[in-house]
PDB file of C-alpha atoms in Angstrom:
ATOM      1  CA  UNK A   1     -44.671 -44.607  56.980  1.00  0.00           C
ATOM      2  CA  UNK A   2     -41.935 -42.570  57.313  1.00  0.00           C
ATOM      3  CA  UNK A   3     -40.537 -40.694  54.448  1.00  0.00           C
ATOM      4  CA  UNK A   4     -38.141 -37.574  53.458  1.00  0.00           C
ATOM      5  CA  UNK A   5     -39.046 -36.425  49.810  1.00  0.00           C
ATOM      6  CA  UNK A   6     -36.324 -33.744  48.171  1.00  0.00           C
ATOM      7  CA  UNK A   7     -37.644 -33.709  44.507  1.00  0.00           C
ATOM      8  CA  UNK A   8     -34.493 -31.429  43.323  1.00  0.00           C
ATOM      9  CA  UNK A   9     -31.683 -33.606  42.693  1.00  0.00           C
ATOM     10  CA  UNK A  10     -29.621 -31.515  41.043  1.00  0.00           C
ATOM     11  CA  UNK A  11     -29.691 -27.135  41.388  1.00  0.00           C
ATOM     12  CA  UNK A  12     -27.094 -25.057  39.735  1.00  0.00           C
ATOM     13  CA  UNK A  13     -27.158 -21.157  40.538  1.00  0.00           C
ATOM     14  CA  UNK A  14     -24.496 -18.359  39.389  1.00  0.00           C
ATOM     15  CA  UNK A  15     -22.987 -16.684  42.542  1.00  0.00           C
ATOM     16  CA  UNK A  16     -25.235 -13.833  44.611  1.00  0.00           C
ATOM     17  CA  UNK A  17     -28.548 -15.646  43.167  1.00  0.00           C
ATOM     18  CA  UNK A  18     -31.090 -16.747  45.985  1.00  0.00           C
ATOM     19  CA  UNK A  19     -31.481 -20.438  45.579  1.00  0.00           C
ATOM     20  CA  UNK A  20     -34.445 -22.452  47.802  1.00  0.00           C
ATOM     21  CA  UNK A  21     -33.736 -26.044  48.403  1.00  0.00           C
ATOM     22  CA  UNK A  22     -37.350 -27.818  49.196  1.00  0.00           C
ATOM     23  CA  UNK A  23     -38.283 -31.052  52.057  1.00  0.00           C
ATOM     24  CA  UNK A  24     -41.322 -32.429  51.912  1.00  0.00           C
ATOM     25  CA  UNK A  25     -41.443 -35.551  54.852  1.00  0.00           C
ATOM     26  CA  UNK A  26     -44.418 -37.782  56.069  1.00  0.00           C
ATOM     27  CA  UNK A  27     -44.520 -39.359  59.155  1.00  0.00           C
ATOM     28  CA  UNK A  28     -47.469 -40.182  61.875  1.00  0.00           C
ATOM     29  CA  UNK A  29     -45.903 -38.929  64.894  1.00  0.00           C
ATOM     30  CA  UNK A  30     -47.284 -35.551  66.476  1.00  0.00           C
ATOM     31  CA  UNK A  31     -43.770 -35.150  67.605  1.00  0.00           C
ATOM     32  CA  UNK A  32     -40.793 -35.260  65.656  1.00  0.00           C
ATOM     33  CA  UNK A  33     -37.740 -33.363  64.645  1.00  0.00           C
ATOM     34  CA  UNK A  34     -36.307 -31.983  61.291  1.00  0.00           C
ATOM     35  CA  UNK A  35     -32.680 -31.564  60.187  1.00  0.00           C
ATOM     36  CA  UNK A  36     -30.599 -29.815  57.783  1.00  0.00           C
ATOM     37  CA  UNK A  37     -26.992 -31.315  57.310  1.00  0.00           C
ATOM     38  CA  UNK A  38     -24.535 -30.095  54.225  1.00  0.00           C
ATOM     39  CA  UNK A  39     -21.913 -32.952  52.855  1.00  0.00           C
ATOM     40  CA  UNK A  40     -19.433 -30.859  50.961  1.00  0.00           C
ATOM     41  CA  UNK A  41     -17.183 -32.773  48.799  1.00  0.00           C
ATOM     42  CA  UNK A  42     -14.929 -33.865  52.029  1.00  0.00           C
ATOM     43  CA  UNK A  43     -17.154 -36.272  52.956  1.00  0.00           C
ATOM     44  CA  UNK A  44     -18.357 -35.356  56.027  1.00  0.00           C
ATOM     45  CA  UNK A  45     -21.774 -34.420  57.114  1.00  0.00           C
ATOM     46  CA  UNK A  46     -22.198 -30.824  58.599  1.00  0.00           C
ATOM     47  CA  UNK A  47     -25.234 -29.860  61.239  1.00  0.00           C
ATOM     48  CA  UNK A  48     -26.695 -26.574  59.858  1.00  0.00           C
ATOM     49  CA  UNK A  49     -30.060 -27.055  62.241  1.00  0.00           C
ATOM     50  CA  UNK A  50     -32.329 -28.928  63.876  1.00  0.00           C
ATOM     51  CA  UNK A  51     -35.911 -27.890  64.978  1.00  0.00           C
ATOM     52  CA  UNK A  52     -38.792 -29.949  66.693  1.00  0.00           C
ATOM     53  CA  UNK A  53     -42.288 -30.408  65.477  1.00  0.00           C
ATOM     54  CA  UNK A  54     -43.952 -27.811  68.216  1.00  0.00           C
ATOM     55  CA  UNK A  55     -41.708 -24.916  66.833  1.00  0.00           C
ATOM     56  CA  UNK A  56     -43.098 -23.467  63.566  1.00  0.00           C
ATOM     57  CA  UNK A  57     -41.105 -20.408  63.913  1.00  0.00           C
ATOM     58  CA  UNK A  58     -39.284 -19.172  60.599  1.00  0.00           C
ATOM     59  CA  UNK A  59     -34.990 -19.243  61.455  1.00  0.00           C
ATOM     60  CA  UNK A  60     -32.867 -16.859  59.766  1.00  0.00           C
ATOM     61  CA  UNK A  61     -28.673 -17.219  60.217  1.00  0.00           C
ATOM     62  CA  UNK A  62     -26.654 -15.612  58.417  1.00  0.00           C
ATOM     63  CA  UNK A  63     -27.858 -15.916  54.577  1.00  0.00           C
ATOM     64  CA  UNK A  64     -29.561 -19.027  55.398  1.00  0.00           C
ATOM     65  CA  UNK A  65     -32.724 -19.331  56.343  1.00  0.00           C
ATOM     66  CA  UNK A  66     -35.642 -22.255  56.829  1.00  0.00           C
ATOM     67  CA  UNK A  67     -39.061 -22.050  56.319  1.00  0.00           C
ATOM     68  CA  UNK A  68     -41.226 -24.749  58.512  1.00  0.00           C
ATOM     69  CA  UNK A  69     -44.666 -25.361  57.614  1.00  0.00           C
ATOM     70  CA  UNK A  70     -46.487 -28.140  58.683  1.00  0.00           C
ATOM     71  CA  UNK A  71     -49.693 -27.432  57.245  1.00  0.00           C
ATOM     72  CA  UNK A  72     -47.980 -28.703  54.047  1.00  0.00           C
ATOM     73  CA  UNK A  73     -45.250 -30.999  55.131  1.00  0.00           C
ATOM     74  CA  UNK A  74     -42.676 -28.761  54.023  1.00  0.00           C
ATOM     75  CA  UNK A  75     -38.946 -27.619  55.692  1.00  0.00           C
ATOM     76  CA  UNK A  76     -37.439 -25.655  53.185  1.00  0.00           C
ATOM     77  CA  UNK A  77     -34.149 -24.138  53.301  1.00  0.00           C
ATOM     78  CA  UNK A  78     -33.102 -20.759  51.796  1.00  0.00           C
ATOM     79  CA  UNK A  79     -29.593 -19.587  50.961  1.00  0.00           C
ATOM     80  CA  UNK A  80     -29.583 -16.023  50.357  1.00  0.00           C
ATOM     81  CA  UNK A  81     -27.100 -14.685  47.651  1.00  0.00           C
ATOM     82  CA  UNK A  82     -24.870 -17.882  47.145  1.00  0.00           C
ATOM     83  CA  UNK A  83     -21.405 -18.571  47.314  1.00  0.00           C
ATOM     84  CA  UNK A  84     -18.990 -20.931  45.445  1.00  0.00           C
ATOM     85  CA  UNK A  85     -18.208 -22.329  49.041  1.00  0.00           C
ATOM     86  CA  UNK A  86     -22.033 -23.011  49.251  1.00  0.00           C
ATOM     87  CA  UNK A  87     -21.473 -25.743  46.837  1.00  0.00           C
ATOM     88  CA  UNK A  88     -22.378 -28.958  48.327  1.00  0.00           C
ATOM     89  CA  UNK A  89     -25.111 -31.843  48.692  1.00  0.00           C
ATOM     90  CA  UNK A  90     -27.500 -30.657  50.935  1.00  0.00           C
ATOM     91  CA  UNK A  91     -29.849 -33.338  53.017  1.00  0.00           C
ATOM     92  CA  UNK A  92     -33.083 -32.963  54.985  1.00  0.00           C
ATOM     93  CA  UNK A  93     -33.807 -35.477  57.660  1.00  0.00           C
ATOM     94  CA  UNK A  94     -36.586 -36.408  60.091  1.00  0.00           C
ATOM     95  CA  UNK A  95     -36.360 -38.132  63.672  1.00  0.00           C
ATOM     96  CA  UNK A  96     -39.144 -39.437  65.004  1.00  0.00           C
ATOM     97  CA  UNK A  97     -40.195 -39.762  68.908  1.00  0.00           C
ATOM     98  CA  UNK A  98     -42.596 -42.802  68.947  1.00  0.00           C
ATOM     99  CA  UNK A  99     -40.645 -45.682  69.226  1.00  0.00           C
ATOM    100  CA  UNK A 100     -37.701 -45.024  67.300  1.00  0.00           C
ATOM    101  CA  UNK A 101     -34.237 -44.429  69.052  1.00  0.00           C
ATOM    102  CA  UNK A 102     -33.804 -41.820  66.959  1.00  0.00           C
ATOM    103  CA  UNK A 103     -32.043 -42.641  64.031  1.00  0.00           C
ATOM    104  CA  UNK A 104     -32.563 -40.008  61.161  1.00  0.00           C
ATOM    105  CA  UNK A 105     -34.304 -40.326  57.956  1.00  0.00           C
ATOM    106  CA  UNK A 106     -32.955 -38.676  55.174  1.00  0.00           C
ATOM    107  CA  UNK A 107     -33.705 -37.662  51.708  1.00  0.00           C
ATOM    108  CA  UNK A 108     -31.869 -38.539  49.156  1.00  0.00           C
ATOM    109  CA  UNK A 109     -30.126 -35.058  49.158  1.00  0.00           C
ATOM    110  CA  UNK A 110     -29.758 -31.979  46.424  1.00  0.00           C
ATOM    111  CA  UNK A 111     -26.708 -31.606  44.847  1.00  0.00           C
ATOM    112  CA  UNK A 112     -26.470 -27.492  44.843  1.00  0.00           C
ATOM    113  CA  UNK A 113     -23.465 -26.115  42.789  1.00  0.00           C
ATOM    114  CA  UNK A 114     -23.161 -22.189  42.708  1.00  0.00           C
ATOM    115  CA  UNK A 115     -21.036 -20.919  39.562  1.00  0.00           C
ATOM    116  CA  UNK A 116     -18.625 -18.179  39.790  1.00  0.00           C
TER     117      UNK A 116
ATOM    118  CA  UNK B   1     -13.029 -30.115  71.472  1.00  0.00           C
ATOM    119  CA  UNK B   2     -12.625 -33.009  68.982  1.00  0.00           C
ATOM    120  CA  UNK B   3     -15.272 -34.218  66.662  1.00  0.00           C
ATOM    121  CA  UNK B   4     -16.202 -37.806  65.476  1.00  0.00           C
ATOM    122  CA  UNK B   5     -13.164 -39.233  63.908  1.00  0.00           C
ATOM    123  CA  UNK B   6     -13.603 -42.623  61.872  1.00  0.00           C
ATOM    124  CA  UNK B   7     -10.760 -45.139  60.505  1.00  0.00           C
ATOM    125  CA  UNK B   8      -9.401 -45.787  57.603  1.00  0.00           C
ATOM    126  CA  UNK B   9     -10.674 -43.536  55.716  1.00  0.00           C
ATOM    127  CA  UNK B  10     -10.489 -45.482  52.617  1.00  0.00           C
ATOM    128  CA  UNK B  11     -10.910 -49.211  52.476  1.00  0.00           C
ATOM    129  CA  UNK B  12     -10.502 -51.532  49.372  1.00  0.00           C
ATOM    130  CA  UNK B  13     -11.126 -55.398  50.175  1.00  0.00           C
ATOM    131  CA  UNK B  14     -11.580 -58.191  47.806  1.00  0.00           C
ATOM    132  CA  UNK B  15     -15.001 -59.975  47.537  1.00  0.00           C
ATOM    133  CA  UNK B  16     -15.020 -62.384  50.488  1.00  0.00           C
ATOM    134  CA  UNK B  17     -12.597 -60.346  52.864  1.00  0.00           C
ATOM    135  CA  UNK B  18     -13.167 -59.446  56.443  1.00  0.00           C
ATOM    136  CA  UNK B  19     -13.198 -55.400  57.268  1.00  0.00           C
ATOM    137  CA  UNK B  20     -13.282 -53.549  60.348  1.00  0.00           C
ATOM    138  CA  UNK B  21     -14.353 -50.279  60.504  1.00  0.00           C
ATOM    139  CA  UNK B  22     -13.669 -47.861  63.828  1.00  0.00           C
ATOM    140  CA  UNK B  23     -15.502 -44.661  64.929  1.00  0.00           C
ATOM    141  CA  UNK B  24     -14.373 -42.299  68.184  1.00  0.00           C
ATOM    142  CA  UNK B  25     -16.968 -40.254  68.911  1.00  0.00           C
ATOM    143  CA  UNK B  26     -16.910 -37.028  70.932  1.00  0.00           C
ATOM    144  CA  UNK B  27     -15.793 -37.471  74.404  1.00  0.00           C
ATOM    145  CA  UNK B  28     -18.888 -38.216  76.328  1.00  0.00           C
ATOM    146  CA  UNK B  29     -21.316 -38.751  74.003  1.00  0.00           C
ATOM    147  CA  UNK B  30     -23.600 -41.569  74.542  1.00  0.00           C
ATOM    148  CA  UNK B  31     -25.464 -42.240  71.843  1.00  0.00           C
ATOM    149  CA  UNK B  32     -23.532 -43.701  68.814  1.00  0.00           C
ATOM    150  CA  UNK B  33     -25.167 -44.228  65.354  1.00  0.00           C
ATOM    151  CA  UNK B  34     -24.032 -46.042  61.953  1.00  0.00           C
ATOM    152  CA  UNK B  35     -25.046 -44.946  58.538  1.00  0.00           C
ATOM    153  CA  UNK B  36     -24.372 -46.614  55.614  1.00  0.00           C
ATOM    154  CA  UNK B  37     -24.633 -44.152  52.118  1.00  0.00           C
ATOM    155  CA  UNK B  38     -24.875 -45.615  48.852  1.00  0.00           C
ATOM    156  CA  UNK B  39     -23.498 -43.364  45.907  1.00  0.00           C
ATOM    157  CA  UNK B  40     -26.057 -40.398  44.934  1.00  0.00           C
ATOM    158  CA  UNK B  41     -28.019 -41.494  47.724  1.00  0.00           C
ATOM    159  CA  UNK B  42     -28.822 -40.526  51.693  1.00  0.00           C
ATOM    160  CA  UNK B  43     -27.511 -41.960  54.502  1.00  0.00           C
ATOM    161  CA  UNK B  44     -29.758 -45.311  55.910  1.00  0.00           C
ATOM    162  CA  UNK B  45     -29.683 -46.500  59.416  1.00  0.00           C
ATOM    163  CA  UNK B  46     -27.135 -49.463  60.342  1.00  0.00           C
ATOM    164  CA  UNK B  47     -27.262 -49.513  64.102  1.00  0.00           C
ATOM    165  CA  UNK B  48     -27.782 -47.973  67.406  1.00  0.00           C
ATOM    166  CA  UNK B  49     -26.067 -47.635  70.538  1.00  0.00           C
ATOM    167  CA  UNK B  50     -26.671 -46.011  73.716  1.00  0.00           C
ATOM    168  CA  UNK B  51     -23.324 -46.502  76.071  1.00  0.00           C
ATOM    169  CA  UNK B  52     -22.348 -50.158  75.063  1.00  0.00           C
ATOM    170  CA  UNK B  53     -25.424 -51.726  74.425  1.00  0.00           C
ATOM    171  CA  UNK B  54     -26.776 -51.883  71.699  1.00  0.00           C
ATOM    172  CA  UNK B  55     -30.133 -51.476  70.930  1.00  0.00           C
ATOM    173  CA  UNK B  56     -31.349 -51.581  68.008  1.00  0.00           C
ATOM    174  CA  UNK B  57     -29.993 -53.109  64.913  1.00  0.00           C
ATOM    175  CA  UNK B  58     -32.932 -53.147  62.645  1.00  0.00           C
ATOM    176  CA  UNK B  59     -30.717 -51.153  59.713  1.00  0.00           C
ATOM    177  CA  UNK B  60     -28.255 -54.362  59.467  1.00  0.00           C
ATOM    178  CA  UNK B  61     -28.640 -55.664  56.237  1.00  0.00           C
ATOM    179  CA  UNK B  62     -27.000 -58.873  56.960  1.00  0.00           C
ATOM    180  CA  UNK B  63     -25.977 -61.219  59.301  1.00  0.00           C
ATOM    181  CA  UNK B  64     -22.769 -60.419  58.186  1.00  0.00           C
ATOM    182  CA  UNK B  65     -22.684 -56.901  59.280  1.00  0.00           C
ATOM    183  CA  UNK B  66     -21.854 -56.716  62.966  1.00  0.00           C
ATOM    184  CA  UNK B  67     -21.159 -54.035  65.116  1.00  0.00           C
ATOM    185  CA  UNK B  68     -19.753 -53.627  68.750  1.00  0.00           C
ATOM    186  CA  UNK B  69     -18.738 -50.966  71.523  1.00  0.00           C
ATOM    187  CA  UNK B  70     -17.549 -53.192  74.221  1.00  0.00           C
ATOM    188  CA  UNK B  71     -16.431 -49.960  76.306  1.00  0.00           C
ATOM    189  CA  UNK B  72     -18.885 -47.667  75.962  1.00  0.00           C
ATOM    190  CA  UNK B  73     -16.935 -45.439  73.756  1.00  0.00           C
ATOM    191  CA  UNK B  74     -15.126 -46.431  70.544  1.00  0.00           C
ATOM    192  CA  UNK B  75     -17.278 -48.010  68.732  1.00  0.00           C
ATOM    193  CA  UNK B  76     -16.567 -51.025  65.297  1.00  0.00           C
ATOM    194  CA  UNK B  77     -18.558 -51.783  62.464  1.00  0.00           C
ATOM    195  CA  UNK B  78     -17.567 -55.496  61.042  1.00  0.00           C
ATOM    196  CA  UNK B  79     -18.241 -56.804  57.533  1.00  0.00           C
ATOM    197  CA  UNK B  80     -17.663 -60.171  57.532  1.00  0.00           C
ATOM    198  CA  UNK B  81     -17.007 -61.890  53.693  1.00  0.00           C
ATOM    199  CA  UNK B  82     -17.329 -58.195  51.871  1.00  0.00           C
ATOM    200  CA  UNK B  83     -19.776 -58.406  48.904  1.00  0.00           C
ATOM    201  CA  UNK B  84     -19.352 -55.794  45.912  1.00  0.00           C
ATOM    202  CA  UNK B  85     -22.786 -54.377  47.057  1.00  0.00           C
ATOM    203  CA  UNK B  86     -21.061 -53.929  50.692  1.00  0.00           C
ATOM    204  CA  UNK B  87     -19.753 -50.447  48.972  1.00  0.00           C
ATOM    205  CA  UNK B  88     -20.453 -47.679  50.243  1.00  0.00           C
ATOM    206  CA  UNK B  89     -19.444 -44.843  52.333  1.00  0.00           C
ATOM    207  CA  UNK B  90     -19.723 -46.092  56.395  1.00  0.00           C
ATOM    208  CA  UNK B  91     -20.729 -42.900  58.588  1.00  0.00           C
ATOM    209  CA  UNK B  92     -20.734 -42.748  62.334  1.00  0.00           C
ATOM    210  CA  UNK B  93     -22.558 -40.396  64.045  1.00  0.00           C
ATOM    211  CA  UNK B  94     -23.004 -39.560  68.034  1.00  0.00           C
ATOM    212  CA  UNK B  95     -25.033 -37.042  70.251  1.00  0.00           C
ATOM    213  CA  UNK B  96     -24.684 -36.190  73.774  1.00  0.00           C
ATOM    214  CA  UNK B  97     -27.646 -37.812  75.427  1.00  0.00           C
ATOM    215  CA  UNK B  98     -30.148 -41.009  75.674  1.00  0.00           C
ATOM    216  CA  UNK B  99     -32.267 -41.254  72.487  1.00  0.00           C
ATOM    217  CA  UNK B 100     -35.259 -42.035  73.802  1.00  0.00           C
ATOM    218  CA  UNK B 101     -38.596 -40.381  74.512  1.00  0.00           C
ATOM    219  CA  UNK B 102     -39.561 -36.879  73.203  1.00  0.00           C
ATOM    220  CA  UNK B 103     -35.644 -35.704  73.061  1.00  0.00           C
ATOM    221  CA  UNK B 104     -33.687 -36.692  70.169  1.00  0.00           C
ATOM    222  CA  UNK B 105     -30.623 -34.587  70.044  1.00  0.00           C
ATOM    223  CA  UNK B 106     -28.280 -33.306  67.375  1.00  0.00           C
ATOM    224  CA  UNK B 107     -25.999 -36.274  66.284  1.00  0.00           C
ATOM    225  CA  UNK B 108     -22.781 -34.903  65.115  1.00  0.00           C
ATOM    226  CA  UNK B 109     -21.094 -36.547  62.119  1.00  0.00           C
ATOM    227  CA  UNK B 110     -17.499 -38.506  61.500  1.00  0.00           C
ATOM    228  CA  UNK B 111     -15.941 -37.922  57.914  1.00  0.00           C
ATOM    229  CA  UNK B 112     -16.456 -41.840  56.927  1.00  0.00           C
ATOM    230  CA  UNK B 113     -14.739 -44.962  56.033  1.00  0.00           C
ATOM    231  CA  UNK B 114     -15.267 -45.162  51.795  1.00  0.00           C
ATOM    232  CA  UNK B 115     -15.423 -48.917  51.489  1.00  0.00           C
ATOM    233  CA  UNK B 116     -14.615 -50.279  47.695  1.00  0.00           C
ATOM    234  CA  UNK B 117     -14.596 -53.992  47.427  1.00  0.00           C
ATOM    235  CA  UNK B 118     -13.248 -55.278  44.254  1.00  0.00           C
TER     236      UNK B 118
END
């Protein structure tokens, strides 16, 4: 079955500290996508990236950076010497190709908040 | 160009009231996509639409949620005799192509409708 595991519900960091947010997901299909979206206190949920099962390549932009390994399941998500504006809830999702329309799974998010 | 704009923003109904809930998407887009988020919780799948048809409603939790896009484009989520477990935050989402096959593109967020029912 499908499934997007963030086991950090809650991270608090103090400005300019390098803070790693982890996704773990399951799923059967060989190809699939992964997602990063931010929800900052708005409401609204923010794209940050998208990459597709076939493409293990690390991403860097900016100060944020992912880390895709599927040898372990894992997409995690680096910011690089935080910012107050960083605060947010941060989710990982999955799409999968077999069968599914595409709708996204998500975890159940981690609430980051970076201290001045 | 404009992003995915949803109305109200803020709903409250009383238990057994009828709401309607609108999403625009970006100009375009054909794929349109309902999310329903709980507090402290992600986003779950309502709904699926590619143009105006709409295929696949698996996400609906009950036959009281319905949800239409007669033109193609705008797109409303009904709740028919609101429940206090109907709360939640209603999020539309759309993305510029077919979702089907091997391609799933980037769907592109609205700021949601916060539903309360009292």
């Amino acid at each position: 079955a499908q499934k997007v595991t963030q086991a950090q519900t809650e991270i608090s960091v103090v400005e300019k500290e390098d803070v790693t947010l982890d996704c773990v997901y399951e799923t059967r299909d060989t190809t699939y996508y992964l997602f990063w979206y931010k929800q900052p206190p708005s409401g609204e949920l923010v794209f940050l990236i998208r990459r597709n099962s076939f493409d293990e390549q690390n991403e860097i932009s900016g100060r944020y950076s992912w880390n895709f390994q599927k040898s372990t399941s894992s997409f995690n998500f680096t910011i690089t010497a935080s910012q107050v504006v960083d605060s947010a809830v941060y989710f990982c999702a999955l799409s999968e190709t077999g069968g599914s329309q595409g709708n996204l799974i998500f975890g159940k998010g981690t609430k980051l908040s970076v201290k001045p | 160009g404009a992003g995915v704009s949803q109305s109200p923003r803020y709903k409250v109904a009383k238990r057994g009231q009828d709401v309607a809930l609108r999403c625009d998407p970006i100009s375009g887009h054909v794929s349109l996509f309902w999310y329903q988020q709980a507090l402290g919780q992600g986003p779950e799948f309502l709904t699926y639409f590619q143009n105006e048809a709409q295929l696949d409603k698996s996400g609906l939790p009950s036959d009281r949620f319905f949800a239409e896009r007669p033109e193609g484009s705008v797109s409303t989520l009904k709740i028919q005799r609101t429940q206090q477990e109907d709360s939640a935050v209603y999020l539309c989402a759309s993305s510029s192509t077919r979702s089907v096959g091997y391609i799933k593109e980037t769907q592109y967020f609205g700021p949601g409708t916060r539903l309360l029912v009292l």
